[in-house]
Amino acid sequence: MFHYDPVLYSRILTEVTLAFHIIFATIGVGVPVMIALAEWTGIRKNDRYYTLLARRWARGFVITVAIGVVTGTAIGLQLSLLWPSFMEIAGQAIALPLFMETFAFFVEAIFLGIYLYTWDRFKPKRHLMLLIPVAIGSSASAFFITTVNAFMNTPQGFTLENGKITNVDPIAAMFNPATPTKVSHVLASAYMTSAFILAAIAAFSLLRRKGDRLYAKKALKLTITAGLVFALATAAIGDLSGKFLAAYQPEKLAAAEWHFETQTKAPLVYGGILTEDKEIKYGLKIPFALSILAGSNPDFEVKGLDQIPDELEPPLYVHYFFDGMVTIGMFTIVIAALYLWLSRSKRASKPAPRWLLRVIVACGPLSMIGIWLGWFYAEVGRQPWILRGYMKVAEAATTSAHVDTMLLLFCLLYLVLGLTAIKVLSKLFKNNDVADELIAFGVFEKRGPLE
Amino acid sequence: MNLELLGITVLWVFLFGYLIVASIDFGAGFFSYYSVITGSKNITHRIIERYLSPVWEVTNVFLVFFYIGLVGFFPETARYYGTALLVPGSLALILLALRGSYYAFSTYGSKDNQWYMLIYGATGLLIPAALSTVLAISEGGLIVETAGTITLDWSALLGSVYTWSVVLLAIVSVLYISAMFLAYYAHKAKDKAAFEIVRGYALFWSAPTILASVLVFFAISRHNPEHFTKMLDLAWMFVISFLCFLIAVYAVWKKRHLGLGFTFVLLQFAFAFFGYGASHLPYILYPYITIHENFTNPAMGTALIIAFIAGLLILIPSLVLLMRLFLFDASYVQGNRDKKG
């Protein structure tokens, strides 16, 4: 079938591992913040519903953390196994954030262990405080690891001559031009996605008309509000990322926008398809929008692919990733705003329409797809480079045999882990009825009101 | 002390930390499963779970820390070990992934699923076997570099007496360390029935541990005579290690001073592990990588050391808190405190 090519197989294996890991990494970064929000709301409003919410989320969260930890270990070591020449350079220039990430991870691991087992050992406020190091740890590890990825996009802080690295400045390498926008976009989108996933769960239980409706409603209101705020932040930072790309990685932006000729008053192309002779068909052209996105000014000159040598041009299909990501982001903002508007206090007595609940359920997986598309765009968009301007992907890959067999084994592993996780998680929530837990929790005495 | 020696010492300390916490973890997983199939689950399983649940995540970090630190301080290890270890490394990763996930599935999700327990019990013994082959490889003769291409000589690896003696030692010491710890923990919990069972495990696995260590000495003298000579120079460390072993086993035998007994288990392995490590220097991979010639650039070396000290300032108090809450809190250990919410 395929001719054995370690570069190709290494790329596929890295993609598969990251795509699987990113699900759990995103949840790992965002959900602690949401748990903290729920527990804090519970204390502030003296409302046990929110405390139960935090407990139930935390219970499911452990399962996802476990898979996040093991797949994170896998990708960490795979970097050396699949990209040994890259890691040799990275080890000299960027080992600092990699090293610090493990410390952040350490702190998160320690305090998550404590948090989960001390619900009844500490007073509520002190117990909530335990989540601060968990949330800081998970966000800090996202921060550090994203600086490594940012470094791959805009490497700096070293000199490379004949394969030898000199003049290393670890801080400059870490705080490279891509760091601010990348890190903030990653964090905001992880918070947003986690909020929408939890919102999807709440909307799902409202749709099923089972369990305690008041509990689900409170959960939905909280998650949708948080989701809207984080989605707006993600969009605003996304706009800054566009300006960053125009300045530092024009080829990535040009490939995403099918922007072939350098020009001012550049239009933005939405959707469409590209024919073989690079004609855009069925696309929606928004005049000046690309210049405004890239430079906040319709007269801004946006570099086109004509200025990029052909062999350094990223694949043009990244356009679909970019459009998909932006569409999903905008869509979730509209849906969240609509739900909040419909459920504002004046008409709170009216239940939300069922179609809207169904769409909210869809927003959970959609946000995760948005995360995937965004990463595919960011990663494929810097092809053919692994270190932009310094090292190409093909020079970095392992020369080892058997990458294809390993790819097969890891695919099997992720399939098994994914399926078992779904099974275990759904069983976990089925076996613990909300109403029963509310009774056990002393919120009301017998089975609560269903409406 | 120069930076490179400091760097490798830091890493060796963390590898030692991993050796201990992972051994407890892996062995406990195995004993846990064993107790289920022999019908004594109710006696020992609870005590094992009570200790493991809050700490399993931390175990993994020790390994990641060691690996990231190794690449950071000695970047060329990435190219040599990375290229050569694709297959054994990937297999170890798959085992680690299965174990970690199925531990969580079994502990937090489906409590009575025997398959989940089998997966995490069995992988717990395979992982030390897989990881210990790296120690064998570091002795040289198994990675070959010809014309810039690095390959692992599989037939040499699998045909080496040294490889198999290290694997054997890894497996039996996992069971020994874990049983010694559980004996201490069960004793502290005043759980007589569980204590009797794990005490039996501890005594049972003590003899094979020493026999396997002797076998490793014999094998290394054949495999890498240069290293063996250096080990003889540090013979006193291995003698102390053996004395610590005798004290630890005596304490468990007499059922007294089990905390002190476990401290001597730690010392036993510390002396052997650091004696082994010190005599291995200056090589990280014999004869290709030494700590002197392949140390990272000074700017990164200094930055890593500073980050390490800053990290420790956060890490040590956190670990102390974790241990005080779950290891040295008598009431938690005895199971009187409420468990997970």
PDB file of N, CA, C and O in Angstrom, chain A residues 55 62 65-66 69-70 76 80 84 88 92-93 95 99 102-103 106 109 114 116-117 119-121 168 400-401 406 416-417 420 424 427-428, chain B residues 53 56-57 60-61 64-65 67 72 75-76 79 82-83 86 90 97 101-102 104 108-110 116 297 299-300 304 311 315 325 329 338 340-341:
ATOM      1  N   ARG A  55     -19.046  18.586  42.593  1.00  0.00           N
ATOM      2  CA  ARG A  55     -18.679  17.212  42.941  1.00  0.00           C
ATOM      3  C   ARG A  55     -18.839  16.269  41.773  1.00  0.00           C
ATOM      4  O   ARG A  55     -17.989  15.425  41.511  1.00  0.00           O
ATOM      5  N   VAL A  62     -11.818  13.102  36.890  1.00  0.00           N
ATOM      6  CA  VAL A  62     -10.690  12.213  37.205  1.00  0.00           C
ATOM      7  C   VAL A  62     -10.412  11.237  36.071  1.00  0.00           C
ATOM      8  O   VAL A  62      -9.263  10.952  35.742  1.00  0.00           O
ATOM      9  N   VAL A  65      -8.733  13.022  33.328  1.00  0.00           N
ATOM     10  CA  VAL A  65      -7.364  13.374  33.708  1.00  0.00           C
ATOM     11  C   VAL A  65      -6.440  12.182  33.509  1.00  0.00           C
ATOM     12  O   VAL A  65      -5.333  12.312  32.985  1.00  0.00           O
ATOM     13  N   ALA A  66      -6.919  10.994  33.901  1.00  0.00           N
ATOM     14  CA  ALA A  66      -6.065   9.809  33.778  1.00  0.00           C
ATOM     15  C   ALA A  66      -5.620   9.625  32.337  1.00  0.00           C
ATOM     16  O   ALA A  66      -4.433   9.411  32.062  1.00  0.00           O
ATOM     17  N   VAL A  69      -3.176  12.319  31.324  1.00  0.00           N
ATOM     18  CA  VAL A  69      -1.830  12.094  31.861  1.00  0.00           C
ATOM     19  C   VAL A  69      -1.083  11.067  31.014  1.00  0.00           C
ATOM     20  O   VAL A  69       0.054  11.292  30.593  1.00  0.00           O
ATOM     21  N   VAL A  70      -1.730   9.954  30.729  1.00  0.00           N
ATOM     22  CA  VAL A  70      -0.992   8.902  30.023  1.00  0.00           C
ATOM     23  C   VAL A  70      -0.710   9.285  28.567  1.00  0.00           C
ATOM     24  O   VAL A  70       0.374   9.009  28.048  1.00  0.00           O
ATOM     25  N   GLY A  76       5.029  13.262  25.043  1.00  0.00           N
ATOM     26  CA  GLY A  76       6.309  13.779  25.524  1.00  0.00           C
ATOM     27  C   GLY A  76       7.467  12.892  25.096  1.00  0.00           C
ATOM     28  O   GLY A  76       8.480  13.371  24.564  1.00  0.00           O
ATOM     29  N   SER A  80      10.889  12.509  21.284  1.00  0.00           N
ATOM     30  CA  SER A  80      12.263  12.042  21.109  1.00  0.00           C
ATOM     31  C   SER A  80      12.333  10.797  20.233  1.00  0.00           C
ATOM     32  O   SER A  80      13.285  10.610  19.492  1.00  0.00           O
ATOM     33  N   PRO A  84      14.026  12.739  16.767  1.00  0.00           N
ATOM     34  CA  PRO A  84      15.240  12.860  17.588  1.00  0.00           C
ATOM     35  C   PRO A  84      16.106  14.082  17.240  1.00  0.00           C
ATOM     36  O   PRO A  84      16.631  14.728  18.149  1.00  0.00           O
ATOM     37  N   GLU A  88      17.026  17.243  19.773  1.00  0.00           N
ATOM     38  CA  GLU A  88      18.385  17.596  20.142  1.00  0.00           C
ATOM     39  C   GLU A  88      18.537  19.118  20.155  1.00  0.00           C
ATOM     40  O   GLU A  88      19.132  19.687  21.080  1.00  0.00           O
ATOM     41  N   GLN A  92      18.468  21.969  23.521  1.00  0.00           N
ATOM     42  CA  GLN A  92      19.443  23.015  23.821  1.00  0.00           C
ATOM     43  C   GLN A  92      18.813  24.385  23.919  1.00  0.00           C
ATOM     44  O   GLN A  92      19.305  25.248  24.630  1.00  0.00           O
ATOM     45  N   ALA A  93      17.721  24.603  23.176  1.00  0.00           N
ATOM     46  CA  ALA A  93      17.174  25.962  23.129  1.00  0.00           C
ATOM     47  C   ALA A  93      15.917  26.123  23.972  1.00  0.00           C
ATOM     48  O   ALA A  93      15.645  27.205  24.483  1.00  0.00           O
ATOM     49  N   ALA A  95      14.577  23.684  26.349  1.00  0.00           N
ATOM     50  CA  ALA A  95      14.366  22.730  27.453  1.00  0.00           C
ATOM     51  C   ALA A  95      13.744  23.399  28.676  1.00  0.00           C
ATOM     52  O   ALA A  95      13.045  22.752  29.444  1.00  0.00           O
ATOM     53  N   PHE A  99      10.857  21.740  30.899  1.00  0.00           N
ATOM     54  CA  PHE A  99      11.205  21.387  32.267  1.00  0.00           C
ATOM     55  C   PHE A  99      10.193  21.989  33.242  1.00  0.00           C
ATOM     56  O   PHE A  99       9.711  21.335  34.160  1.00  0.00           O
ATOM     57  N   THR A 102       6.807  20.293  33.597  1.00  0.00           N
ATOM     58  CA  THR A 102       6.654  19.145  34.485  1.00  0.00           C
ATOM     59  C   THR A 102       6.437  19.589  35.938  1.00  0.00           C
ATOM     60  O   THR A 102       5.743  18.917  36.681  1.00  0.00           O
ATOM     61  N   PHE A 103       7.004  20.731  36.309  1.00  0.00           N
ATOM     62  CA  PHE A 103       6.745  21.238  37.661  1.00  0.00           C
ATOM     63  C   PHE A 103       5.277  21.634  37.821  1.00  0.00           C
ATOM     64  O   PHE A 103       4.639  21.320  38.831  1.00  0.00           O
ATOM     65  N   PHE A 106       3.317  18.602  38.152  1.00  0.00           N
ATOM     66  CA  PHE A 106       3.521  18.063  39.490  1.00  0.00           C
ATOM     67  C   PHE A 106       2.531  18.697  40.480  1.00  0.00           C
ATOM     68  O   PHE A 106       1.818  18.013  41.216  1.00  0.00           O
ATOM     69  N   ALA A 109      -0.987  17.650  39.832  1.00  0.00           N
ATOM     70  CA  ALA A 109      -1.225  16.262  40.227  1.00  0.00           C
ATOM     71  C   ALA A 109      -1.376  16.136  41.740  1.00  0.00           C
ATOM     72  O   ALA A 109      -2.276  15.457  42.238  1.00  0.00           O
ATOM     73  N   ILE A 114      -5.277  15.720  46.416  1.00  0.00           N
ATOM     74  CA  ILE A 114      -5.765  16.198  47.711  1.00  0.00           C
ATOM     75  C   ILE A 114      -7.223  16.644  47.609  1.00  0.00           C
ATOM     76  O   ILE A 114      -8.068  16.272  48.423  1.00  0.00           O
ATOM     77  N   LEU A 116      -9.659  15.824  45.621  1.00  0.00           N
ATOM     78  CA  LEU A 116     -10.663  14.778  45.438  1.00  0.00           C
ATOM     79  C   LEU A 116     -10.981  14.029  46.716  1.00  0.00           C
ATOM     80  O   LEU A 116     -12.063  13.487  46.870  1.00  0.00           O
ATOM     81  N   TYR A 117     -10.030  13.982  47.638  1.00  0.00           N
ATOM     82  CA  TYR A 117     -10.227  13.149  48.823  1.00  0.00           C
ATOM     83  C   TYR A 117     -10.469  13.947  50.093  1.00  0.00           C
ATOM     84  O   TYR A 117     -10.363  13.416  51.177  1.00  0.00           O
ATOM     85  N   TRP A 119     -13.190  16.365  50.518  1.00  0.00           N
ATOM     86  CA  TRP A 119     -14.469  17.081  50.544  1.00  0.00           C
ATOM     87  C   TRP A 119     -14.984  17.219  51.976  1.00  0.00           C
ATOM     88  O   TRP A 119     -15.612  18.205  52.324  1.00  0.00           O
ATOM     89  N   ASP A 120     -14.744  16.203  52.773  1.00  0.00           N
ATOM     90  CA  ASP A 120     -15.308  16.242  54.133  1.00  0.00           C
ATOM     91  C   ASP A 120     -14.261  16.532  55.194  1.00  0.00           C
ATOM     92  O   ASP A 120     -14.540  16.479  56.376  1.00  0.00           O
ATOM     93  N   ARG A 121     -13.039  16.792  54.760  1.00  0.00           N
ATOM     94  CA  ARG A 121     -11.998  17.046  55.749  1.00  0.00           C
ATOM     95  C   ARG A 121     -11.750  18.527  55.949  1.00  0.00           C
ATOM     96  O   ARG A 121     -11.196  18.935  56.956  1.00  0.00           O
ATOM     97  N   VAL A 168      22.837  30.627  22.970  1.00  0.00           N
ATOM     98  CA  VAL A 168      21.485  30.309  23.404  1.00  0.00           C
ATOM     99  C   VAL A 168      21.024  31.289  24.484  1.00  0.00           C
ATOM    100  O   VAL A 168      21.768  31.607  25.410  1.00  0.00           O
ATOM    101  N   SER A 400      14.444   5.391  11.957  1.00  0.00           N
ATOM    102  CA  SER A 400      14.222   4.054  12.468  1.00  0.00           C
ATOM    103  C   SER A 400      13.188   3.283  11.640  1.00  0.00           C
ATOM    104  O   SER A 400      12.251   3.873  11.087  1.00  0.00           O
ATOM    105  N   ALA A 401      13.347   1.988  11.575  1.00  0.00           N
ATOM    106  CA  ALA A 401      12.333   1.154  10.941  1.00  0.00           C
ATOM    107  C   ALA A 401      11.171   0.963  11.913  1.00  0.00           C
ATOM    108  O   ALA A 401      11.262   1.365  13.074  1.00  0.00           O
ATOM    109  N   MET A 406       4.321   0.751  14.859  1.00  0.00           N
ATOM    110  CA  MET A 406       4.004   1.505  16.078  1.00  0.00           C
ATOM    111  C   MET A 406       2.730   2.327  15.883  1.00  0.00           C
ATOM    112  O   MET A 406       1.910   2.445  16.777  1.00  0.00           O
ATOM    113  N   VAL A 416      -9.106   1.693  22.033  1.00  0.00           N
ATOM    114  CA  VAL A 416      -9.509   0.974  23.240  1.00  0.00           C
ATOM    115  C   VAL A 416      -9.739   1.955  24.397  1.00  0.00           C
ATOM    116  O   VAL A 416     -10.768   1.901  25.082  1.00  0.00           O
ATOM    117  N   LEU A 417      -8.807   2.880  24.577  1.00  0.00           N
ATOM    118  CA  LEU A 417      -8.950   3.848  25.676  1.00  0.00           C
ATOM    119  C   LEU A 417     -10.198   4.695  25.487  1.00  0.00           C
ATOM    120  O   LEU A 417     -10.955   4.936  26.429  1.00  0.00           O
ATOM    121  N   THR A 420     -13.419   2.638  26.138  1.00  0.00           N
ATOM    122  CA  THR A 420     -13.619   2.321  27.559  1.00  0.00           C
ATOM    123  C   THR A 420     -13.981   3.577  28.330  1.00  0.00           C
ATOM    124  O   THR A 420     -14.818   3.535  29.232  1.00  0.00           O
ATOM    125  N   VAL A 424     -17.181   3.898  30.698  1.00  0.00           N
ATOM    126  CA  VAL A 424     -17.040   4.135  32.140  1.00  0.00           C
ATOM    127  C   VAL A 424     -17.733   5.432  32.545  1.00  0.00           C
ATOM    128  O   VAL A 424     -18.451   5.479  33.544  1.00  0.00           O
ATOM    129  N   LYS A 427     -21.544   5.158  32.452  1.00  0.00           N
ATOM    130  CA  LYS A 427     -21.998   4.318  33.559  1.00  0.00           C
ATOM    131  C   LYS A 427     -21.943   5.088  34.885  1.00  0.00           C
ATOM    132  O   LYS A 427     -22.840   4.998  35.717  1.00  0.00           O
ATOM    133  N   LEU A 428     -20.880   5.860  35.015  1.00  0.00           N
ATOM    134  CA  LEU A 428     -20.669   6.621  36.244  1.00  0.00           C
ATOM    135  C   LEU A 428     -21.853   7.549  36.523  1.00  0.00           C
ATOM    136  O   LEU A 428     -22.331   7.666  37.644  1.00  0.00           O
TER     137      LEU A 428
ATOM    138  N   SER B  53      -4.935   5.791  45.719  1.00  0.00           N
ATOM    139  CA  SER B  53      -5.817   6.711  45.011  1.00  0.00           C
ATOM    140  C   SER B  53      -5.319   8.149  44.964  1.00  0.00           C
ATOM    141  O   SER B  53      -5.288   8.743  43.896  1.00  0.00           O
ATOM    142  N   TRP B  56      -1.519   8.323  42.679  1.00  0.00           N
ATOM    143  CA  TRP B  56      -1.098   7.658  41.440  1.00  0.00           C
ATOM    144  C   TRP B  56      -0.636   8.635  40.378  1.00  0.00           C
ATOM    145  O   TRP B  56       0.276   8.366  39.618  1.00  0.00           O
ATOM    146  N   GLU B  57      -1.271   9.824  40.360  1.00  0.00           N
ATOM    147  CA  GLU B  57      -0.934  10.774  39.297  1.00  0.00           C
ATOM    148  C   GLU B  57       0.486  11.289  39.458  1.00  0.00           C
ATOM    149  O   GLU B  57       1.192  11.554  38.487  1.00  0.00           O
ATOM    150  N   ASN B  60       3.556   9.235  37.843  1.00  0.00           N
ATOM    151  CA  ASN B  60       3.896   9.460  36.450  1.00  0.00           C
ATOM    152  C   ASN B  60       4.814  10.649  36.250  1.00  0.00           C
ATOM    153  O   ASN B  60       5.684  10.645  35.388  1.00  0.00           O
ATOM    154  N   VAL B  61       4.598  11.696  37.068  1.00  0.00           N
ATOM    155  CA  VAL B  61       5.365  12.922  36.856  1.00  0.00           C
ATOM    156  C   VAL B  61       6.851  12.695  37.103  1.00  0.00           C
ATOM    157  O   VAL B  61       7.686  13.291  36.426  1.00  0.00           O
ATOM    158  N   VAL B  64       8.293  11.534  33.843  1.00  0.00           N
ATOM    159  CA  VAL B  64       8.352  12.597  32.838  1.00  0.00           C
ATOM    160  C   VAL B  64       9.446  13.591  33.207  1.00  0.00           C
ATOM    161  O   VAL B  64      10.220  14.037  32.358  1.00  0.00           O
ATOM    162  N   PHE B  65       9.539  13.880  34.473  1.00  0.00           N
ATOM    163  CA  PHE B  65      10.553  14.821  34.942  1.00  0.00           C
ATOM    164  C   PHE B  65      11.951  14.326  34.588  1.00  0.00           C
ATOM    165  O   PHE B  65      12.786  15.058  34.069  1.00  0.00           O
ATOM    166  N   TYR B  67      12.835  12.211  32.278  1.00  0.00           N
ATOM    167  CA  TYR B  67      13.074  12.167  30.842  1.00  0.00           C
ATOM    168  C   TYR B  67      13.296  13.574  30.264  1.00  0.00           C
ATOM    169  O   TYR B  67      14.234  13.811  29.495  1.00  0.00           O
ATOM    170  N   GLY B  72      17.000  17.851  28.453  1.00  0.00           N
ATOM    171  CA  GLY B  72      17.394  19.237  28.696  1.00  0.00           C
ATOM    172  C   GLY B  72      18.868  19.365  29.028  1.00  0.00           C
ATOM    173  O   GLY B  72      19.583  20.169  28.431  1.00  0.00           O
ATOM    174  N   PRO B  75      21.251  17.074  25.657  1.00  0.00           N
ATOM    175  CA  PRO B  75      20.377  16.988  24.477  1.00  0.00           C
ATOM    176  C   PRO B  75      20.728  15.850  23.524  1.00  0.00           C
ATOM    177  O   PRO B  75      19.843  15.315  22.867  1.00  0.00           O
ATOM    178  N   GLU B  76      21.997  15.450  23.468  1.00  0.00           N
ATOM    179  CA  GLU B  76      22.329  14.416  22.492  1.00  0.00           C
ATOM    180  C   GLU B  76      21.739  13.057  22.844  1.00  0.00           C
ATOM    181  O   GLU B  76      21.650  12.172  21.988  1.00  0.00           O
ATOM    182  N   ARG B  79      18.926  12.123  20.514  1.00  0.00           N
ATOM    183  CA  ARG B  79      19.180  11.530  19.205  1.00  0.00           C
ATOM    184  C   ARG B  79      19.545  10.050  19.346  1.00  0.00           C
ATOM    185  O   ARG B  79      19.009   9.202  18.629  1.00  0.00           O
ATOM    186  N   GLY B  82      16.626   8.190  21.441  1.00  0.00           N
ATOM    187  CA  GLY B  82      15.381   8.363  20.696  1.00  0.00           C
ATOM    188  C   GLY B  82      15.337   7.479  19.473  1.00  0.00           C
ATOM    189  O   GLY B  82      14.351   6.794  19.217  1.00  0.00           O
ATOM    190  N   THR B  83      16.410   7.480  18.691  1.00  0.00           N
ATOM    191  CA  THR B  83      16.405   6.684  17.470  1.00  0.00           C
ATOM    192  C   THR B  83      16.398   5.196  17.788  1.00  0.00           C
ATOM    193  O   THR B  83      15.657   4.418  17.189  1.00  0.00           O
ATOM    194  N   LEU B  86      12.921   3.341  19.569  1.00  0.00           N
ATOM    195  CA  LEU B  86      11.554   3.518  19.057  1.00  0.00           C
ATOM    196  C   LEU B  86      10.641   2.364  19.472  1.00  0.00           C
ATOM    197  O   LEU B  86       9.569   2.588  20.034  1.00  0.00           O
ATOM    198  N   SER B  90       8.154   2.703  22.601  1.00  0.00           N
ATOM    199  CA  SER B  90       6.725   2.756  22.278  1.00  0.00           C
ATOM    200  C   SER B  90       5.960   1.695  23.049  1.00  0.00           C
ATOM    201  O   SER B  90       4.853   1.939  23.540  1.00  0.00           O
ATOM    202  N   ALA B  97       0.297   3.662  29.345  1.00  0.00           N
ATOM    203  CA  ALA B  97      -1.002   4.262  29.047  1.00  0.00           C
ATOM    204  C   ALA B  97      -2.123   3.342  29.490  1.00  0.00           C
ATOM    205  O   ALA B  97      -3.102   3.776  30.109  1.00  0.00           O
ATOM    206  N   SER B 101      -4.679   4.399  32.657  1.00  0.00           N
ATOM    207  CA  SER B 101      -6.104   4.588  32.380  1.00  0.00           C
ATOM    208  C   SER B 101      -6.938   3.540  33.088  1.00  0.00           C
ATOM    209  O   SER B 101      -7.956   3.858  33.689  1.00  0.00           O
ATOM    210  N   TYR B 102      -6.491   2.294  33.004  1.00  0.00           N
ATOM    211  CA  TYR B 102      -7.323   1.256  33.601  1.00  0.00           C
ATOM    212  C   TYR B 102      -7.290   1.292  35.118  1.00  0.00           C
ATOM    213  O   TYR B 102      -8.225   0.859  35.777  1.00  0.00           O
ATOM    214  N   ALA B 104      -7.514   4.138  36.674  1.00  0.00           N
ATOM    215  CA  ALA B 104      -8.589   5.107  36.932  1.00  0.00           C
ATOM    216  C   ALA B 104      -9.958   4.504  36.646  1.00  0.00           C
ATOM    217  O   ALA B 104     -10.898   4.677  37.412  1.00  0.00           O
ATOM    218  N   TYR B 108     -12.236   4.572  39.904  1.00  0.00           N
ATOM    219  CA  TYR B 108     -13.281   5.597  39.976  1.00  0.00           C
ATOM    220  C   TYR B 108     -14.529   5.219  39.209  1.00  0.00           C
ATOM    221  O   TYR B 108     -15.591   5.784  39.420  1.00  0.00           O
ATOM    222  N   GLY B 109     -14.381   4.303  38.252  1.00  0.00           N
ATOM    223  CA  GLY B 109     -15.525   3.983  37.405  1.00  0.00           C
ATOM    224  C   GLY B 109     -16.164   2.677  37.801  1.00  0.00           C
ATOM    225  O   GLY B 109     -16.953   2.606  38.747  1.00  0.00           O
ATOM    226  N   SER B 110     -15.778   1.602  37.115  1.00  0.00           N
ATOM    227  CA  SER B 110     -16.386   0.297  37.352  1.00  0.00           C
ATOM    228  C   SER B 110     -15.586  -0.456  38.392  1.00  0.00           C
ATOM    229  O   SER B 110     -14.608  -1.118  38.090  1.00  0.00           O
ATOM    230  N   TYR B 116     -10.559  -4.919  34.054  1.00  0.00           N
ATOM    231  CA  TYR B 116      -9.816  -3.675  34.244  1.00  0.00           C
ATOM    232  C   TYR B 116      -8.681  -3.922  35.232  1.00  0.00           C
ATOM    233  O   TYR B 116      -7.559  -3.468  35.055  1.00  0.00           O
ATOM    234  N   ASN B 297      24.438  23.657  26.572  1.00  0.00           N
ATOM    235  CA  ASN B 297      25.201  24.905  26.644  1.00  0.00           C
ATOM    236  C   ASN B 297      25.043  25.530  28.033  1.00  0.00           C
ATOM    237  O   ASN B 297      24.035  25.311  28.706  1.00  0.00           O
ATOM    238  N   ALA B 299      24.306  28.474  29.179  1.00  0.00           N
ATOM    239  CA  ALA B 299      23.137  29.330  29.457  1.00  0.00           C
ATOM    240  C   ALA B 299      21.938  28.471  29.839  1.00  0.00           C
ATOM    241  O   ALA B 299      21.244  28.727  30.827  1.00  0.00           O
ATOM    242  N   MET B 300      21.691  27.408  29.055  1.00  0.00           N
ATOM    243  CA  MET B 300      20.553  26.552  29.354  1.00  0.00           C
ATOM    244  C   MET B 300      20.791  25.764  30.640  1.00  0.00           C
ATOM    245  O   MET B 300      19.883  25.595  31.451  1.00  0.00           O
ATOM    246  N   LEU B 304      18.246  25.909  33.712  1.00  0.00           N
ATOM    247  CA  LEU B 304      17.566  24.706  34.197  1.00  0.00           C
ATOM    248  C   LEU B 304      17.775  24.529  35.697  1.00  0.00           C
ATOM    249  O   LEU B 304      16.846  24.153  36.424  1.00  0.00           O
ATOM    250  N   GLY B 311      11.416  25.343  41.321  1.00  0.00           N
ATOM    251  CA  GLY B 311      10.403  24.294  41.305  1.00  0.00           C
ATOM    252  C   GLY B 311      10.360  23.521  42.614  1.00  0.00           C
ATOM    253  O   GLY B 311       9.284  23.228  43.135  1.00  0.00           O
ATOM    254  N   LEU B 315       7.487  22.412  45.110  1.00  0.00           N
ATOM    255  CA  LEU B 315       7.220  20.989  45.117  1.00  0.00           C
ATOM    256  C   LEU B 315       7.316  20.372  46.508  1.00  0.00           C
ATOM    257  O   LEU B 315       6.449  19.595  46.923  1.00  0.00           O
ATOM    258  N   LEU B 325      -1.365  14.410  54.715  1.00  0.00           N
ATOM    259  CA  LEU B 325      -2.798  14.156  54.638  1.00  0.00           C
ATOM    260  C   LEU B 325      -3.118  12.679  54.452  1.00  0.00           C
ATOM    261  O   LEU B 325      -4.122  12.190  54.950  1.00  0.00           O
ATOM    262  N   ASP B 329      -1.425  10.671  58.340  1.00  0.00           N
ATOM    263  CA  ASP B 329      -2.625  11.018  59.087  1.00  0.00           C
ATOM    264  C   ASP B 329      -3.259   9.703  59.561  1.00  0.00           C
ATOM    265  O   ASP B 329      -3.856   8.976  58.774  1.00  0.00           O
ATOM    266  N   ASP B 338     -13.800  10.244  55.843  1.00  0.00           N
ATOM    267  CA  ASP B 338     -14.613  10.041  54.669  1.00  0.00           C
ATOM    268  C   ASP B 338     -13.746  10.046  53.428  1.00  0.00           C
ATOM    269  O   ASP B 338     -12.763  10.757  53.353  1.00  0.00           O
ATOM    270  N   LYS B 340     -13.573   9.867  48.994  1.00  0.00           N
ATOM    271  CA  LYS B 340     -13.848  10.812  47.915  1.00  0.00           C
ATOM    272  C   LYS B 340     -15.312  11.261  47.885  1.00  0.00           C
ATOM    273  O   LYS B 340     -16.209  10.492  48.157  1.00  0.00           O
ATOM    274  N   GLY B 341     -15.532  12.516  47.511  1.00  0.00           N
ATOM    275  CA  GLY B 341     -16.877  13.104  47.480  1.00  0.00           C
ATOM    276  C   GLY B 341     -17.696  12.625  46.313  1.00  0.00           C
ATOM    277  O   GLY B 341     -17.241  11.950  45.458  1.00  0.00           O
TER     278      GLY B 341
END
